[in-house]
CSV table of C-alpha atoms in Angstrom, one decimal:
chain,number,residue,atom,x,y,z
A,1,MET,CA,0.0,0.0,0.0
A,2,ASN,CA,1.5,3.4,-1.0
A,3,TRP,CA,1.0,6.6,0.9
A,4,THR,CA,-1.9,7.9,-1.2
A,5,GLN,CA,-3.8,4.7,-0.7
A,6,PHE,CA,-3.0,4.9,3.0
A,7,LEU,CA,-4.3,8.5,3.1
A,8,PHE,CA,-7.5,7.6,1.3
A,9,ARG,CA,-8.1,4.7,3.7
A,10,LEU,CA,-7.6,7.1,6.5
A,11,ILE,CA,-10.1,9.7,5.3
A,12,GLU,CA,-12.7,7.3,3.8
A,13,PRO,CA,-14.8,6.9,7.0
A,14,VAL,CA,-14.9,10.7,7.4
A,15,VAL,CA,-15.4,11.9,3.8
A,16,PRO,CA,-15.3,10.1,0.4
A,17,PRO,CA,-11.9,10.4,-1.3
A,18,ARG,CA,-13.6,11.4,-4.6
A,19,PHE,CA,-14.9,14.5,-3.0
A,20,VAL,CA,-11.5,15.5,-1.7
A,21,ILE,CA,-9.9,14.8,-5.1
A,22,LYS,CA,-12.5,17.0,-6.9
A,23,ARG,CA,-11.8,19.8,-4.4
A,24,LEU,CA,-8.0,19.4,-4.8
A,25,LEU,CA,-8.2,19.5,-8.6
A,26,LEU,CA,-10.2,22.8,-8.3
A,27,LEU,CA,-7.3,24.3,-6.4
A,28,ILE,CA,-5.2,24.2,-9.6
A,29,PRO,CA,-7.2,26.8,-11.6
A,30,VAL,CA,-7.5,28.9,-8.5
A,31,LEU,CA,-3.7,29.1,-8.1
A,32,PHE,CA,-3.2,29.5,-11.8
A,33,GLY,CA,-5.6,32.4,-11.7
A,34,VAL,CA,-3.9,34.1,-8.8
A,35,ALA,CA,-0.5,33.6,-10.5
A,36,SER,CA,-1.9,35.3,-13.7
A,37,VAL,CA,-3.3,38.2,-11.7
A,38,VAL,CA,0.0,38.7,-9.8
A,39,PHE,CA,2.0,38.6,-13.1
A,40,ALA,CA,-0.4,41.2,-14.6
A,41,ILE,CA,-0.3,43.6,-11.6
A,42,LEU,CA,3.5,43.5,-11.3
A,43,HIS,CA,3.9,44.2,-15.1
A,44,LEU,CA,1.4,47.0,-14.9
A,45,ALA,CA,3.0,48.5,-11.8
A,46,PRO,CA,5.5,51.3,-12.3
A,47,GLY,CA,9.2,50.8,-11.6
A,48,ASP,CA,12.1,49.0,-13.4
A,49,PRO,CA,13.6,46.0,-11.6
A,50,ALA,CA,17.0,46.7,-13.2
A,51,ILE,CA,17.2,50.1,-11.5
A,52,ILE,CA,16.1,48.5,-8.2
A,53,ILE,CA,18.9,46.0,-8.4
A,54,ALA,CA,21.7,48.2,-9.8
A,55,GLY,CA,20.7,51.5,-8.3
A,56,GLN,CA,20.0,54.9,-9.8
A,57,ARG,CA,23.6,55.6,-10.6
A,58,ALA,CA,24.1,52.5,-12.9
A,59,SER,CA,25.0,53.0,-16.5
A,60,ALA,CA,22.7,52.2,-19.4
A,61,GLU,CA,24.8,49.2,-20.4
A,62,GLN,CA,24.7,47.8,-16.8
A,63,LEU,CA,20.9,48.2,-16.7
A,64,GLU,CA,20.5,46.5,-20.1
A,65,GLN,CA,22.7,43.6,-19.0
A,66,ILE,CA,20.5,43.1,-15.9
A,67,ARG,CA,17.3,43.2,-18.0
A,68,VAL,CA,18.7,40.5,-20.3
A,69,GLU,CA,19.8,38.4,-17.3
A,70,LEU,CA,16.3,38.7,-15.7
A,71,GLY,CA,14.7,37.7,-19.0
A,72,LEU,CA,12.9,41.0,-19.3
A,73,ARG,CA,13.9,41.3,-23.0
A,74,ARG,CA,12.2,38.1,-23.9
A,75,PRO,CA,8.7,38.3,-25.5
A,76,LEU,CA,5.9,38.7,-22.9
A,77,TRP,CA,4.2,35.3,-23.6
A,78,GLU,CA,7.6,33.6,-23.0
A,79,GLN,CA,8.0,35.6,-19.7
A,80,TYR,CA,4.4,34.6,-18.7
A,81,LEU,CA,4.8,30.9,-19.4
A,82,SER,CA,8.2,30.9,-17.6
A,83,PHE,CA,6.6,32.7,-14.6
A,84,LEU,CA,3.8,30.1,-14.5
A,85,TRP,CA,6.3,27.2,-14.7
A,86,ASP,CA,8.4,28.8,-11.9
A,87,ALA,CA,5.3,29.4,-9.8
A,88,ALA,CA,4.3,25.8,-10.2
A,89,ARG,CA,7.7,24.7,-8.9
A,90,PHE,CA,7.5,27.5,-6.3
A,91,ASP,CA,10.8,29.0,-7.6
A,92,PHE,CA,10.7,32.8,-7.7
A,93,GLY,CA,14.4,33.4,-8.0
A,94,GLN,CA,16.3,35.7,-5.7
A,95,SER,CA,15.2,38.7,-3.7
A,96,TYR,CA,16.2,42.1,-5.3
A,97,SER,CA,16.5,44.1,-2.1
A,98,ILE,CA,14.9,43.0,1.2
A,99,SER,CA,17.1,39.9,1.5
A,100,ARG,CA,19.4,40.5,-1.4
A,101,GLY,CA,21.1,37.3,-2.7
A,102,ASN,CA,18.8,34.9,-0.8
A,103,SER,CA,16.2,32.9,-2.6
A,104,VAL,CA,12.6,33.9,-2.2
A,105,ARG,CA,11.8,30.4,-1.0
A,106,SER,CA,14.2,30.8,1.9
A,107,VAL,CA,12.7,34.2,2.8
A,108,ILE,CA,9.2,32.6,2.8
A,109,SER,CA,10.3,29.6,4.8
A,110,ASP,CA,11.9,31.9,7.4
A,111,ARG,CA,8.9,34.1,7.8
A,112,LEU,CA,5.9,31.9,7.1
A,113,PRO,CA,6.0,30.2,10.6
A,114,ILE,CA,5.9,33.6,12.3
A,115,THR,CA,2.7,34.6,10.5
A,116,LEU,CA,1.1,31.1,10.9
A,117,GLU,CA,1.8,31.2,14.6
A,118,LEU,CA,0.2,34.6,15.0
A,119,ALA,CA,-2.9,33.5,12.9
A,120,ILE,CA,-3.2,30.2,14.7
A,121,TYR,CA,-3.2,31.9,18.1
A,122,GLY,CA,-5.6,34.6,16.9
A,123,GLN,CA,-7.9,31.9,15.5
A,124,ALA,CA,-7.6,29.8,18.6
A,125,ALA,CA,-8.6,32.8,20.7
A,126,GLY,CA,-11.5,33.4,18.3
A,127,ILE,CA,-12.8,29.9,18.6
A,128,LEU,CA,-12.2,29.4,22.3
A,129,LEU,CA,-14.0,32.7,23.2
A,130,GLY,CA,-16.4,33.0,20.3
A,131,LEU,CA,-18.1,29.6,20.5
A,132,PRO,CA,-19.0,29.7,24.2
A,133,LEU,CA,-20.0,33.3,24.0
A,134,GLY,CA,-22.3,32.6,21.1
A,135,ILE,CA,-23.9,29.6,22.8
A,136,ILE,CA,-24.5,31.5,26.1
A,137,SER,CA,-25.9,34.4,24.2
A,138,ALA,CA,-28.3,32.2,22.4
A,139,VAL,CA,-29.4,30.2,25.4
A,140,LYS,CA,-29.9,33.4,27.5
A,141,GLN,CA,-31.5,35.3,24.7
A,142,ASP,CA,-32.5,38.9,25.5
A,143,SER,CA,-30.9,38.8,28.9
A,144,LEU,CA,-28.2,41.2,30.1
A,145,THR,CA,-25.4,38.6,29.2
A,146,ASP,CA,-26.9,38.4,25.6
A,147,HIS,CA,-27.0,42.2,25.3
A,148,VAL,CA,-23.4,42.6,26.5
A,149,THR,CA,-22.1,39.9,24.2
A,150,ARG,CA,-23.9,41.3,21.2
A,151,ILE,CA,-22.6,44.8,21.9
A,152,GLY,CA,-19.1,43.4,22.4
A,153,ALA,CA,-19.4,41.4,19.1
A,154,LEU,CA,-20.6,44.4,17.2
A,155,THR,CA,-17.8,46.5,18.6
A,156,GLY,CA,-15.2,43.8,17.8
A,157,ILE,CA,-16.4,43.6,14.2
A,158,SER,CA,-16.5,47.4,13.7
A,159,VAL,CA,-13.0,48.3,15.1
A,160,PRO,CA,-10.2,48.0,12.5
A,161,ILE,CA,-6.8,46.5,13.5
A,162,PHE,CA,-4.9,49.6,12.5
A,163,TRP,CA,-6.8,51.5,15.2
A,164,SER,CA,-7.2,48.9,17.9
A,165,GLY,CA,-3.5,47.8,17.6
A,166,PRO,CA,-1.9,51.2,18.4
A,167,LEU,CA,-4.6,51.9,21.0
A,168,LEU,CA,-3.8,48.6,22.9
A,169,ILE,CA,-0.1,49.4,22.7
A,170,LEU,CA,-0.7,52.8,24.1
A,171,LEU,CA,-2.8,51.4,27.0
A,172,PHE,CA,-1.0,48.2,27.9
A,173,SER,CA,2.6,49.0,26.9
A,174,THR,CA,3.0,52.8,27.3
A,175,TYR,CA,0.7,53.6,30.2
A,176,LEU,CA,0.4,50.3,32.1
A,177,ASP,CA,3.7,48.8,31.0
A,178,VAL,CA,2.2,45.2,31.1
A,179,PHE,CA,3.1,44.0,27.6
A,180,PRO,CA,6.0,44.8,25.3
A,181,THR,CA,5.4,47.1,22.3
A,182,SER,CA,7.1,44.9,19.7
A,183,GLY,CA,9.4,41.9,19.1
A,184,ARG,CA,8.9,38.2,19.6
A,185,ILE,CA,11.1,37.4,22.6
A,186,ALA,CA,13.1,39.4,25.2
A,187,SER,CA,16.3,40.8,23.7
A,188,THR,CA,18.4,39.1,26.4
A,189,LEU,CA,17.3,35.6,25.4
A,190,PHE,CA,18.9,33.7,22.5
A,191,LEU,CA,17.6,30.5,21.0
A,192,PRO,CA,19.9,27.9,19.1
A,193,ASP,CA,19.1,26.9,15.5
A,194,THR,CA,18.5,23.2,16.3
A,195,TRP,CA,17.0,21.0,19.0
A,196,THR,CA,17.9,17.5,20.0
A,197,LEU,CA,15.6,14.4,19.8
A,198,PHE,CA,17.0,11.0,20.7
A,199,GLY,CA,20.5,12.3,20.1
A,200,ARG,CA,19.7,13.7,16.7
A,201,GLU,CA,19.9,17.4,15.8
A,202,LEU,CA,16.7,18.7,14.2
A,203,PRO,CA,15.9,22.2,12.9
A,204,LEU,CA,13.5,24.4,14.8
A,205,THR,CA,10.0,25.1,13.5
A,206,GLY,CA,10.3,28.9,13.4
A,207,MET,CA,7.2,29.2,15.6
A,208,ILE,CA,8.8,30.6,18.7
A,209,THR,CA,6.3,29.2,21.3
A,210,VAL,CA,6.7,25.8,19.8
A,211,ASP,CA,10.4,26.1,19.6
A,212,THR,CA,10.8,27.1,23.2
A,213,ILE,CA,8.7,24.1,24.3
A,214,LEU,CA,10.9,21.8,22.1
A,215,LEU,CA,14.0,23.3,23.7
A,216,GLY,CA,12.5,22.9,27.2
A,217,ASN,CA,13.3,26.6,27.9
A,218,THR,CA,10.5,27.8,30.2
A,219,GLU,CA,11.8,31.3,30.6
A,220,ALA,CA,12.0,31.8,26.9
A,221,PHE,CA,8.5,30.3,26.4
A,222,LEU,CA,7.0,32.7,29.0
A,223,SER,CA,8.8,35.6,27.3
A,224,ALA,CA,7.5,34.5,23.8
A,225,ALA,CA,3.9,34.1,25.1
A,226,HIS,CA,4.2,37.5,26.8
A,227,HIS,CA,5.3,39.1,23.5
A,228,LEU,CA,2.7,37.2,21.5
A,229,PHE,CA,-0.3,38.0,23.7
A,230,LEU,CA,-1.2,41.5,22.5
A,231,PRO,CA,-0.8,40.8,18.8
A,232,ALA,CA,-2.9,37.6,19.1
A,233,VAL,CA,-5.6,39.5,21.0
A,234,VAL,CA,-5.7,42.3,18.4
A,235,ILE,CA,-5.9,39.7,15.5
A,236,GLY,CA,-8.4,37.5,17.5
A,237,VAL,CA,-10.9,40.2,18.5
A,238,TYR,CA,-12.5,40.4,15.1
A,239,SER,CA,-12.6,36.6,14.9
A,240,THR,CA,-14.1,36.2,18.3
A,241,ALA,CA,-16.8,38.8,17.5
A,242,LEU,CA,-17.7,37.2,14.2
A,243,ILE,CA,-17.8,33.6,15.5
A,244,SER,CA,-19.9,34.5,18.5
A,245,ARG,CA,-22.4,36.4,16.4
A,246,MET,CA,-22.6,33.5,13.9
A,247,MET,CA,-22.8,30.9,16.6
A,248,ARG,CA,-25.6,32.8,18.4
A,249,SER,CA,-27.8,33.1,15.3
A,250,SER,CA,-27.2,29.5,14.2
A,251,MET,CA,-27.8,28.2,17.7
A,252,LEU,CA,-31.1,30.2,18.0
A,253,GLU,CA,-32.3,28.6,14.8
A,254,VAL,CA,-31.3,25.1,15.9
A,255,ILE,CA,-32.9,25.2,19.4
A,256,ARG,CA,-36.3,26.0,17.9
A,257,GLN,CA,-36.2,22.8,15.8
A,258,ASP,CA,-38.6,19.9,16.4
A,259,TYR,CA,-35.9,17.4,17.2
A,260,ILE,CA,-34.6,19.5,20.1
A,261,ARG,CA,-38.2,19.7,21.4
A,262,THR,CA,-38.6,16.0,21.0
A,263,ALA,CA,-35.4,15.2,22.8
A,264,ARG,CA,-36.5,17.5,25.7
A,265,ALA,CA,-40.0,15.9,25.7
A,266,LYS,CA,-38.3,12.5,26.0
A,267,GLY,CA,-36.8,13.7,29.3
A,268,GLN,CA,-33.2,14.5,28.1
A,269,GLY,CA,-31.5,17.2,30.1
A,270,ALA,CA,-31.3,20.7,28.7
A,271,LYS,CA,-27.5,20.8,28.7
A,272,ILE,CA,-27.1,17.4,27.1
A,273,THR,CA,-29.7,18.2,24.4
A,274,LEU,CA,-28.0,21.5,23.7
A,275,MET,CA,-24.5,20.0,23.4
A,276,LYS,CA,-25.4,16.6,21.8
A,277,HIS,CA,-28.1,17.6,19.3
A,278,GLY,CA,-27.8,21.4,19.1
A,279,PHE,CA,-24.1,22.1,19.0
A,280,ARG,CA,-23.1,19.9,16.1
A,281,ASN,CA,-25.9,21.2,13.9
A,282,ALA,CA,-25.4,24.8,14.8
A,283,LEU,CA,-21.7,24.4,14.1
A,284,ILE,CA,-22.2,23.8,10.3
A,285,PRO,CA,-22.5,27.5,9.2
A,286,VAL,CA,-19.9,28.5,11.8
A,287,VAL,CA,-17.3,26.2,10.4
A,288,THR,CA,-17.6,28.0,7.0
A,289,VAL,CA,-17.1,31.4,8.8
A,290,ILE,CA,-14.1,30.0,10.7
A,291,GLY,CA,-12.5,28.9,7.4
A,292,ILE,CA,-13.1,32.3,5.7
A,293,GLN,CA,-12.0,34.0,8.9
A,294,PHE,CA,-8.6,32.3,8.8
A,295,GLY,CA,-8.0,33.9,5.4
A,296,THR,CA,-9.0,37.2,6.9
A,297,LEU,CA,-6.6,36.6,9.7
A,298,LEU,CA,-3.7,36.1,7.2
A,299,GLY,CA,-4.7,39.4,5.7
A,300,GLY,CA,-5.0,40.9,9.2
A,301,ALA,CA,-1.4,39.7,9.9
A,302,VAL,CA,-0.2,42.3,7.4
A,303,LEU,CA,-1.6,45.1,9.6
A,304,THR,CA,-0.8,43.4,12.9
A,305,GLU,CA,2.8,42.6,12.0
A,306,THR,CA,3.3,46.2,10.7
A,307,VAL,CA,1.8,47.7,13.9
A,308,PHE,CA,3.8,45.4,16.3
A,309,GLY,CA,7.0,45.2,14.2
A,310,ILE,CA,6.9,41.4,13.8
A,311,ASN,CA,9.0,40.3,10.9
A,312,GLY,CA,6.5,37.8,9.4
A,313,MET,CA,5.0,37.4,5.9
A,314,GLY,CA,2.7,40.4,6.4
A,315,LEU,CA,5.6,42.9,7.1
A,316,THR,CA,7.6,41.2,4.4
A,317,ILE,CA,5.0,41.8,1.8
A,318,VAL,CA,4.5,45.5,2.8
A,319,THR,CA,8.3,46.1,2.7
A,320,ALA,CA,8.7,44.2,-0.6
A,321,ILE,CA,5.9,46.3,-2.2
A,322,GLY,CA,7.6,49.5,-0.9
A,323,VAL,CA,11.0,48.7,-2.4
A,324,SER,CA,9.5,47.0,-5.5
A,325,ASP,CA,11.1,43.6,-4.7
A,326,TYR,CA,8.9,41.8,-7.2
A,327,PRO,CA,10.0,38.2,-6.7
A,328,VAL,CA,9.3,38.4,-3.0
A,329,VAL,CA,5.9,40.0,-3.7
A,330,GLN,CA,5.0,37.2,-6.2
A,331,GLY,CA,6.2,34.5,-3.7
A,332,THR,CA,4.4,35.9,-0.7
A,333,VAL,CA,1.1,36.6,-2.5
A,334,LEU,CA,1.1,33.1,-4.0
A,335,THR,CA,1.9,31.6,-0.6
A,336,PHE,CA,-1.1,33.5,0.9
A,337,ALA,CA,-3.3,32.2,-1.9
A,338,LEU,CA,-2.1,28.6,-1.4
A,339,LEU,CA,-2.7,28.8,2.3
A,340,PHE,CA,-6.2,30.3,1.9
A,341,THR,CA,-7.2,27.6,-0.6
A,342,LEU,CA,-5.9,24.8,1.6
A,343,VAL,CA,-7.8,26.2,4.6
A,344,ASN,CA,-10.9,26.3,2.4
A,345,LEU,CA,-10.3,22.7,1.4
A,346,PHE,CA,-10.1,21.7,5.0
A,347,VAL,CA,-13.3,23.6,5.7
A,348,ASP,CA,-15.1,21.8,2.9
A,349,VAL,CA,-14.0,18.5,4.2
A,350,THR,CA,-15.1,19.4,7.8
A,351,TYR,CA,-18.3,20.8,6.4
A,352,SER,CA,-19.1,17.6,4.5
A,353,TYR,CA,-18.3,15.5,7.6
A,354,LEU,CA,-20.7,17.6,9.7
A,355,ASP,CA,-23.4,17.5,7.0
A,356,PRO,CA,-23.0,14.5,4.7
A,357,ARG,CA,-25.6,15.9,2.4
A,358,ILE,CA,-22.9,18.2,1.0
A,359,GLN,CA,-21.1,15.2,-0.5
A,360,GLN,CA,-24.0,14.6,-2.8
B,1,MET,CA,-30.1,7.0,-25.5
B,2,THR,CA,-28.1,8.4,-28.4
B,3,GLN,CA,-29.8,7.8,-31.7
B,4,ARG,CA,-28.2,7.2,-35.1
B,5,GLY,CA,-27.0,10.4,-36.7
B,6,GLU,CA,-27.1,12.3,-33.4
B,7,PRO,CA,-23.6,13.5,-32.3
B,8,PRO,CA,-22.2,11.7,-29.4
B,9,ARG,CA,-22.7,13.2,-25.9
B,10,LEU,CA,-19.0,13.9,-25.3
B,11,ARG,CA,-18.7,15.8,-28.6
B,12,GLN,CA,-21.8,17.9,-27.7
B,13,TYR,CA,-20.3,18.6,-24.3
B,14,VAL,CA,-17.0,19.7,-25.7
B,15,ALA,CA,-18.5,21.6,-28.6
B,16,ALA,CA,-20.8,23.6,-26.3
B,17,ARG,CA,-17.8,24.6,-24.0
B,18,ALA,CA,-15.5,25.3,-27.0
B,19,ARG,CA,-18.1,27.6,-28.5
B,20,LEU,CA,-18.4,29.4,-25.2
B,21,VAL,CA,-14.7,29.9,-24.7
B,22,GLY,CA,-14.1,30.3,-28.4
B,23,SER,CA,-16.5,33.3,-28.7
B,24,GLY,CA,-14.6,35.0,-25.9
B,25,LEU,CA,-11.3,34.1,-27.5
B,26,VAL,CA,-12.2,35.7,-30.9
B,27,VAL,CA,-13.3,38.9,-29.1
B,28,GLY,CA,-10.1,38.9,-27.1
B,29,LEU,CA,-8.0,38.3,-30.2
B,30,LEU,CA,-9.5,41.4,-31.9
B,31,LEU,CA,-9.2,43.5,-28.7
B,32,GLY,CA,-5.6,42.4,-28.1
B,33,GLY,CA,-4.5,43.0,-31.7
B,34,LEU,CA,-6.3,46.3,-32.0
B,35,GLY,CA,-5.2,47.4,-28.5
B,36,MET,CA,-1.6,46.6,-29.2
B,37,ALA,CA,-1.6,48.4,-32.6
B,38,GLY,CA,-3.4,51.4,-31.2
B,39,TRP,CA,-1.3,51.7,-28.0
B,40,THR,CA,1.9,51.4,-30.1
B,41,LEU,CA,0.7,54.2,-32.5
B,42,TYR,CA,-0.2,56.3,-29.4
B,43,THR,CA,3.1,55.8,-27.5
B,44,GLY,CA,5.5,54.9,-30.3
B,45,ASP,CA,7.0,52.2,-28.1
B,46,ALA,CA,6.1,48.6,-29.1
B,47,ARG,CA,7.8,46.9,-26.2
B,48,SER,CA,6.0,48.9,-23.5
B,49,SER,CA,2.7,48.6,-25.4
B,50,GLU,CA,3.2,44.8,-25.5
B,51,ALA,CA,3.9,44.7,-21.8
B,52,THR,CA,0.8,46.8,-20.9
B,53,VAL,CA,-1.7,45.1,-23.2
B,54,PHE,CA,-0.5,41.6,-22.5
B,55,ALA,CA,-0.6,42.3,-18.7
B,56,LEU,CA,-4.2,43.5,-19.1
B,57,GLY,CA,-5.0,40.3,-20.9
B,58,ALA,CA,-3.4,38.3,-18.2
B,59,LEU,CA,-5.4,40.2,-15.6
B,60,VAL,CA,-8.7,39.4,-17.4
B,61,PHE,CA,-7.7,35.8,-17.9
B,62,GLY,CA,-6.7,35.4,-14.2
B,63,PHE,CA,-9.8,37.1,-13.0
B,64,GLY,CA,-12.0,34.9,-15.2
B,65,LEU,CA,-10.2,31.8,-14.1
B,66,LEU,CA,-10.6,32.7,-10.4
B,67,GLY,CA,-14.3,33.6,-11.0
B,68,TRP,CA,-14.9,30.3,-12.8
B,69,SER,CA,-13.3,28.1,-10.2
B,70,GLY,CA,-14.9,30.3,-7.4
B,71,SER,CA,-18.3,29.7,-9.0
B,72,ILE,CA,-17.8,26.0,-9.0
B,73,LEU,CA,-16.4,26.0,-5.5
B,74,ALA,CA,-19.0,28.3,-3.8
B,75,GLY,CA,-21.7,28.8,-6.4
B,76,ARG,CA,-24.2,26.3,-5.0
B,77,GLY,CA,-23.6,27.7,-1.5
B,78,ILE,CA,-24.3,31.2,-2.7
B,79,GLU,CA,-27.5,30.1,-4.5
B,80,ALA,CA,-28.6,28.3,-1.3
B,81,MET,CA,-27.8,31.3,0.8
B,82,GLN,CA,-29.7,33.6,-1.4
B,83,GLU,CA,-32.7,31.3,-1.2
B,84,HIS,CA,-32.3,30.8,2.5
B,85,MET,CA,-32.1,34.5,3.2
B,86,ASP,CA,-34.9,35.3,0.8
B,87,THR,CA,-32.6,37.6,-1.3
B,88,ARG,CA,-32.9,36.0,-4.7
B,89,SER,CA,-31.2,38.2,-7.4
B,90,ASN,CA,-31.5,35.7,-10.3
B,91,TRP,CA,-27.8,35.0,-9.9
B,92,THR,CA,-27.0,31.4,-10.7
B,93,GLU,CA,-23.9,29.3,-10.5
B,94,ARG,CA,-24.4,28.2,-14.1
B,95,ASP,CA,-24.6,31.8,-15.5
B,96,SER,CA,-21.6,32.9,-13.5
B,97,ARG,CA,-19.6,29.9,-14.6
B,98,ARG,CA,-20.5,30.6,-18.3
B,99,ALA,CA,-19.7,34.3,-18.0
B,100,MET,CA,-16.4,33.6,-16.4
B,101,ALA,CA,-15.5,31.0,-19.0
B,102,ARG,CA,-16.1,33.6,-21.7
B,103,LEU,CA,-14.1,36.2,-19.8
B,104,CYS,CA,-11.3,33.6,-19.5
B,105,GLY,CA,-11.4,33.1,-23.3
B,106,SER,CA,-11.3,36.9,-23.8
B,107,GLY,CA,-8.2,37.2,-21.6
B,108,GLY,CA,-6.5,34.4,-23.4
B,109,GLY,CA,-7.4,36.0,-26.7
B,110,ILE,CA,-6.0,39.4,-25.7
B,111,MET,CA,-2.7,37.7,-24.7
B,112,ILE,CA,-2.5,35.8,-28.0
B,113,GLY,CA,-3.6,38.8,-30.1
B,114,THR,CA,-1.0,41.0,-28.5
B,115,SER,CA,1.8,38.5,-28.9
B,116,VAL,CA,0.9,38.0,-32.6
B,117,VAL,CA,0.8,41.7,-33.4
B,118,ALA,CA,4.0,42.3,-31.4
B,119,ALA,CA,5.8,39.6,-33.4
B,120,LEU,CA,4.6,41.3,-36.7
B,121,LEU,CA,5.6,44.8,-35.7
């Protein structure tokens, strides 16, 4: 049995492999479309890559030589096909300026875990707070708790990150001095590049909280968690608000269904009925929101990382656009698109597990 | 059941889709060719004209492709949501898919048309 057969055997009881294959195949045109749009935007944007690389004082001959080396003198259709081929192999060449001389792939592999860590903590905060708040709000409809939760959710959805971020820094870092303003770990702490498992040296993940656990460094873990708290809260507020709102409306719809009334009439306890019959059915539309939300979190990371000075994918893309580092822009945008589509695939699979009618 | 003389189902299937994308492709070819020639006459620089018009074609093509796959991925869900929320707007997954396929063809046509005229100039 090869690994694909093993994977299909594994997912078969949850969701039909045919459904997953169909969804996976649809990812190809999505990524192909994103790559085409990225190519178009970068060719329509002003700026000459040769000048960015060689500088303003370079001679005309030097600039022409760089253009030839970069393949910018080839016909456009050739450049386009070569770009698509490189994108399919995830090879975007070398960075022009933000990490000059290094491959875009290495820039992305360095910074992606930082953004993923931030998005995962933000999403975790959103799910852990949003789901219970939504359920409580639905069960205690029109009570003070419900009103407070709803106002909180509305505020969370309405407040943009570029406003809430600096405001929280001002309150918790400048006035109260509880959390640091920027960075990922205290400047006095240094982490090695590898960790040891059964005598073997393995590379670290790049996610600082995970790495500190792997290294068994409690002091560094606490410092990393301390540094990550405020950015994760900022990025998670919107998520919490949206999930709680969605959960409330979905739960309200479910608890009015006949099967809930029947379960209660048969003598089942209110809490068991709610969690056993209500929760799973109410979760279906919420799962979709969580998936879409994860994409928004990746977008939110651009703002959060800029506000908190975290050197992840978000800050990289902003800097790369600012200095016209096109290969890095192409690579980061396509990575974001790939992540977003993979998360949506995961949501589709979860959705079809929760509601098998979707598979039809 | 397929009767004698009636074209096979696969051929019908392919022909219908080819017509859809092909009509967009023809429009795109004309737009790309004319756009490239016009832009070159206006700016006097064939290379930059090719870059601009080809990139616009790629933009249309990419947008069409994203729209097409998006319609397939989420179209039924959007239809159901509109029905569920009682906000029907006559938008259907099928119409969206067809429109996006045509747009995709147009984008491809613009890119081909631009490249052909650029090679001739």
